[in-house]
Amino acid sequence: MMGFEKASVIIPIFNEAESLEELYLRTEAVFSGLGLTFEFIAVNDGSSDLTYKRLLELRARFPNIGIINHRANHGKSMALMQGFALAEGDVAITMDADLQDEPENIPNLLDKLDEGYDMVIGWRASRKDPLSKRFVSGVFNVITRRLLNVHVHDINCGLKVMRKDLYKRLNLRGDLHRLIPAMSQAAGFTVSEVAITHAPRKYGSSKYQLLRHRGLLDIISLTSTLAYRVRPFHIFTEIAFIAWCVFSISLVGLIFTLLIYHDSPSALYVASPVLFFTSLTFLIIGTTFPVIGLILDNLLVHFNDERWRSTLVKEVLPPESC
Ligand code: UDP
Ligand code: MG
């Protein structure tokens, strides 16, 4: 039906043994309905329950299941990265293993992707999670929309579909899976959303505590790393320039105080120490900041991320004669 030949469904799994069979069977029913070939890549992220055993049993029955086994629990971002690396589909579908984001929504997301977007994310319009969780998530969404300028309602929805161009290039560390739409959009990929149905968690329990302060820190960190056009040396030197101005003014003030008001005790014991320490502080800022900026610039040169750079390129036309 669509412009895709093969899909890769990628599932990060941490202790979700009970839901796996139902998850596979419902996904399989969806793809037979679509008439689309799919591979099912289960990434077992160091589960200590029966996940691995269940996956082996399922794989014996359904050969389109692939399993990636982490040695330990390395987190959802790393699990997704491993899945993306193995996947071969021209479209990848990421889905949580707990059946909260139901596989029956996949056709709607693929239809939207087929309109030409690079990524489509689900929007859990009537989310079946506790109020506290929805509140924290709402705040996270508002902050992300403001700081990173991504206009989707539900940036952390696990159900996403992405074209190969995009998913093969994502570079996720820490908990950056929550910001995939922001990273993709910043690189110039197009992102859209589709409302999906959402179910309460039937088995097992949530793997994340309520207050995900690291998610907020990730937003700040990503905002600064995306500002790759801004060079630290420039910013730090501009701050240093202001510091030099404050230093000069307080130094002149100090000299005047000592020359003109040297008989007044308040000038000698209050004004001049204040001016002295102000000028000293700003002298230190003015001299060290450009050096810090220069060091950061050099670090950025050495740690410049190959993969991030490749996300910025849409097409390469190599020279024809070599
Ligand atoms: N998950 C994972 N590794 C982890 C934590 C979670 O692979 O370290 C998986 C988990 O099994 C589930 C998905 O990531 O498939 C989302 O986790 P969860 O449903 O607990 O998050 P919530 O929906 O509560 O935000
Ligand atoms: Mg969940």
XYZ file of C-alpha atoms and ligand atoms in Angstrom:
348
model
C 0.000 0.000 0.000
C 2.639 2.511 0.965
C 6.009 3.518 -0.319
C 7.754 1.216 2.143
C 8.943 -2.329 1.482
C 10.033 -3.475 4.875
C 9.532 -2.226 8.407
C 11.655 -2.825 11.493
C 9.792 -2.819 14.771
C 12.212 -2.078 17.597
C 11.231 -2.815 21.169
C 13.363 -1.857 24.199
C 12.596 -4.348 26.942
C 13.458 -4.270 30.614
C 11.562 -6.890 32.611
C 8.396 -7.120 30.519
C 8.101 -10.928 30.122
C 4.301 -11.041 30.562
C 3.413 -8.758 27.677
C 5.767 -10.046 24.974
C 3.599 -12.714 23.341
C 0.545 -10.469 23.131
C 2.746 -7.640 21.859
C 4.149 -9.773 19.046
C 0.805 -11.289 18.040
C -0.965 -7.934 17.917
C 1.903 -6.395 15.938
C 1.878 -9.322 13.520
C -1.884 -8.943 12.993
C -1.391 -5.264 12.179
C 1.294 -5.988 9.588
C -0.638 -8.794 7.921
C -3.502 -6.311 7.604
C -1.140 -3.845 5.953
C 0.462 -6.483 3.729
C 3.866 -5.186 4.777
C 6.925 -7.324 5.638
C 8.381 -6.613 9.052
C 11.156 -7.709 11.346
C 10.657 -7.555 15.090
C 13.824 -6.583 16.929
C 13.552 -7.184 20.641
C 16.301 -5.529 22.667
C 16.532 -7.192 26.034
C 18.046 -4.491 28.213
C 19.456 -6.650 31.021
C 16.117 -8.045 32.245
C 16.201 -10.237 35.334
C 12.744 -11.772 34.809
C 11.732 -14.343 32.171
C 12.051 -11.895 29.258
C 14.962 -13.704 27.600
C 13.317 -17.128 27.868
C 10.036 -15.815 26.454
C 11.873 -14.154 23.584
C 13.689 -17.378 22.679
C 10.393 -19.278 22.716
C 8.749 -16.694 20.498
C 11.694 -16.642 18.113
C 11.422 -20.425 17.674
C 7.840 -19.855 16.498
C 8.313 -16.650 14.504
C 11.570 -16.365 12.580
C 11.174 -12.657 11.854
C 12.006 -11.968 15.507
C 15.541 -10.832 16.217
C 16.936 -10.549 19.713
C 19.639 -8.272 20.982
C 20.743 -9.036 24.464
C 22.456 -6.437 26.582
C 24.965 -7.752 29.105
C 23.413 -5.450 31.715
C 20.768 -2.759 31.976
C 22.088 0.053 29.791
C 18.920 2.128 29.482
C 16.272 2.735 26.858
C 18.419 5.057 24.703
C 21.158 2.467 24.298
C 18.593 -0.275 23.660
C 17.107 1.789 20.831
C 20.558 2.521 19.406
C 21.357 -1.195 19.252
C 18.049 -1.875 17.548
C 18.603 0.892 14.985
C 22.042 -0.502 14.182
C 20.685 -3.981 13.435
C 17.504 -2.846 11.660
C 17.230 -3.067 7.898
C 13.748 -1.711 7.271
C 13.268 1.443 5.258
C 11.119 2.518 8.145
C 11.650 1.857 11.860
C 8.863 1.721 14.389
C 9.801 2.115 18.029
C 7.326 0.906 20.584
C 7.400 0.295 24.344
C 7.039 -3.313 25.397
C 4.292 -2.728 27.952
C 1.421 -2.489 25.415
C 0.496 0.997 26.632
C 1.035 2.470 23.152
C -1.052 0.007 21.203
C 0.336 -1.551 17.969
C -3.046 -0.985 16.262
C -2.012 2.695 15.915
C 0.904 1.856 13.614
C -1.052 2.156 10.305
C -2.106 5.736 11.128
C 1.468 6.710 11.871
C 2.745 5.080 8.671
C 0.028 6.834 6.633
C 1.199 10.166 8.012
C 4.852 9.281 7.330
C 3.877 8.429 3.782
C 2.736 12.041 3.323
C 6.455 12.829 3.229
C 7.563 13.379 6.813
C 10.824 11.931 8.150
C 9.334 11.074 11.519
C 5.871 10.750 12.999
C 5.359 10.529 16.729
C 2.265 9.420 18.637
C 0.287 11.808 20.797
C -1.367 10.131 23.760
C -4.324 12.485 23.689
C -6.159 10.655 26.465
C -3.308 9.218 28.403
C -3.964 6.380 30.837
C -1.295 7.182 33.391
C -1.577 8.577 36.936
C -2.280 12.334 37.181
C 1.140 12.967 38.767
C 2.898 11.392 35.789
C 0.801 13.322 33.278
C 1.565 16.554 35.148
C 5.350 16.011 35.142
C 5.178 15.043 31.492
C 3.114 18.144 30.677
C 5.712 20.424 32.267
C 8.482 18.613 30.368
C 6.582 19.096 27.109
C 6.021 22.823 27.692
C 9.702 23.405 28.524
C 10.842 21.430 25.493
C 8.469 23.277 23.190
C 9.772 26.612 24.466
C 13.487 25.856 24.582
C 13.855 23.547 21.621
C 11.014 24.861 19.511
C 9.472 21.471 18.749
C 5.774 21.644 18.122
C 4.501 18.223 19.098
C 2.215 17.596 22.060
C 3.873 14.501 23.466
C 7.613 14.518 22.858
C 8.289 11.466 25.042
C 5.764 9.134 23.418
C 7.462 5.762 22.842
C 5.562 5.068 19.631
C 7.370 6.655 16.707
C 7.964 5.861 13.055
C 11.072 7.073 11.280
C 12.638 6.753 7.880
C 15.971 4.942 7.528
C 17.788 8.181 6.679
C 16.954 9.406 10.125
C 17.006 6.391 12.437
C 20.398 5.192 11.196
C 21.862 8.562 12.141
C 20.480 9.155 15.595
C 23.091 9.386 18.278
C 21.470 8.846 21.644
C 23.271 8.975 24.963
C 21.979 9.060 28.520
C 18.231 9.591 28.367
C 18.185 11.444 25.069
C 15.519 9.084 23.660
C 13.043 11.571 25.178
C 14.300 14.271 22.854
C 14.476 12.364 19.549
C 11.948 14.696 17.830
C 13.923 17.767 18.963
C 17.242 16.363 17.756
C 15.731 15.312 14.439
C 14.028 18.623 13.830
C 17.165 20.564 14.710
C 19.054 18.655 12.028
C 16.410 19.579 9.452
C 14.260 16.435 9.401
C 10.510 16.946 9.329
C 8.480 15.791 12.308
C 4.737 15.347 12.585
C 2.337 13.737 15.042
C -0.793 11.626 15.098
C -3.190 11.104 18.008
C -3.063 7.522 19.290
C -4.956 5.410 21.762
C -3.309 4.626 25.068
C -3.879 1.810 27.522
C -3.044 1.511 31.211
C -0.069 -0.681 32.068
C -1.433 -4.221 32.323
C 1.645 -6.111 33.544
C 4.808 -5.181 35.427
C 5.634 -1.680 36.605
C 7.054 1.574 35.249
C 10.827 1.599 34.984
C 11.153 5.309 35.670
C 10.588 7.247 38.856
C 8.243 10.203 38.702
C 10.704 13.075 38.918
C 13.006 12.676 35.986
C 15.291 15.603 36.749
C 17.776 14.208 34.245
C 15.218 14.788 31.519
C 15.274 18.503 32.341
C 19.066 18.554 32.453
C 19.074 16.845 29.039
C 16.985 19.692 27.607
C 19.508 22.271 28.842
C 22.428 20.223 27.598
C 20.835 19.615 24.199
C 19.949 23.307 23.838
C 23.608 24.174 24.269
C 25.005 21.395 22.095
C 22.605 22.284 19.305
C 24.038 25.796 19.352
C 27.017 24.412 17.469
C 27.219 27.552 15.399
C 28.070 29.561 18.501
C 31.757 29.407 19.365
C 32.628 29.427 23.082
C 35.656 31.627 22.416
C 33.373 34.356 21.050
C 30.944 34.250 23.956
C 33.585 34.050 26.652
C 35.576 36.891 25.126
C 32.463 39.054 24.903
C 31.806 38.438 28.606
C 35.468 39.220 29.293
C 35.095 42.529 27.459
C 32.264 43.549 29.809
C 34.428 42.447 32.749
C 37.300 44.630 31.522
C 34.918 47.623 31.365
C 33.759 47.050 34.964
C 37.386 46.563 36.018
C 38.445 49.861 34.390
C 35.593 51.836 35.950
C 36.247 50.463 39.448
C 39.999 51.008 39.096
C 39.472 54.651 38.103
C 37.028 54.962 41.043
C 39.642 53.505 43.387
C 42.373 55.868 42.210
C 40.060 58.887 42.568
C 38.980 57.800 46.033
C 42.576 57.441 47.186
C 43.694 60.739 45.615
C 40.755 62.966 46.526
C 39.119 61.506 49.645
C 42.217 60.141 51.394
C 41.271 62.084 54.569
C 37.812 60.552 54.895
C 37.708 57.319 56.973
C 34.574 56.021 55.194
C 36.286 56.415 51.838
C 39.430 54.698 53.074
C 37.812 51.848 55.024
C 34.631 51.203 53.055
C 34.709 52.563 49.501
C 38.291 51.717 48.615
C 38.230 48.049 49.786
C 34.946 47.523 47.901
C 36.397 49.105 44.766
C 39.630 47.191 45.185
C 37.930 43.790 45.391
C 35.516 44.660 42.581
C 38.364 45.561 40.259
C 40.345 42.477 41.298
C 37.350 40.162 40.643
C 36.645 41.612 37.226
C 40.343 41.603 36.364
C 40.400 37.859 37.054
C 37.204 37.282 34.998
C 38.541 39.422 32.163
C 41.799 37.524 31.931
C 40.578 33.964 32.491
C 37.390 33.912 30.411
C 39.029 34.209 26.984
C 41.374 31.392 27.981
C 38.441 29.197 29.046
C 36.699 30.002 25.742
C 39.795 29.069 23.792
C 40.163 25.770 25.658
C 36.487 24.906 25.005
C 36.895 25.752 21.330
C 39.807 23.345 21.132
C 37.928 20.600 22.946
C 35.042 21.004 20.539
C 37.376 20.612 17.594
C 38.698 17.345 18.966
C 35.401 15.909 20.121
C 33.387 17.051 17.135
C 30.846 14.333 16.662
C 31.059 12.631 13.254
C 27.585 11.220 13.519
C 25.985 14.516 14.443
C 27.613 16.133 11.459
C 26.281 13.471 9.154
C 22.736 14.218 10.324
C 23.080 17.702 8.930
C 23.735 16.543 5.375
C 20.773 15.659 3.183
C 22.635 14.537 0.109
C 26.236 14.141 -0.969
C 27.173 14.481 -4.624
C 30.784 13.354 -4.777
C 33.149 14.692 -7.418
C 32.673 12.707 -10.609
C 36.297 12.516 -11.625
C 38.814 11.232 -9.134
N 13.083 0.240 29.252
C 14.319 -0.276 28.875
N 15.405 -0.032 29.679
C 15.302 0.708 30.835
C 14.039 1.256 31.174
C 12.956 1.003 30.366
O 14.439 -0.951 27.850
O 16.310 0.882 31.511
C 11.912 -0.029 28.391
C 10.726 -0.600 29.124
O 10.800 -2.008 29.233
C 9.572 -0.166 28.234
C 10.043 1.206 27.745
O 11.459 1.224 27.902
O 9.422 -1.012 27.128
C 9.393 2.354 28.516
O 9.507 2.133 29.904
P 8.287 2.337 30.905
O 7.035 1.805 30.292
O 8.675 1.804 32.234
O 8.217 3.929 30.962
P 6.901 4.799 31.250
O 5.860 4.389 30.235
O 6.491 4.449 32.646
O 7.368 6.203 31.071
Mg 5.041 2.538 29.812
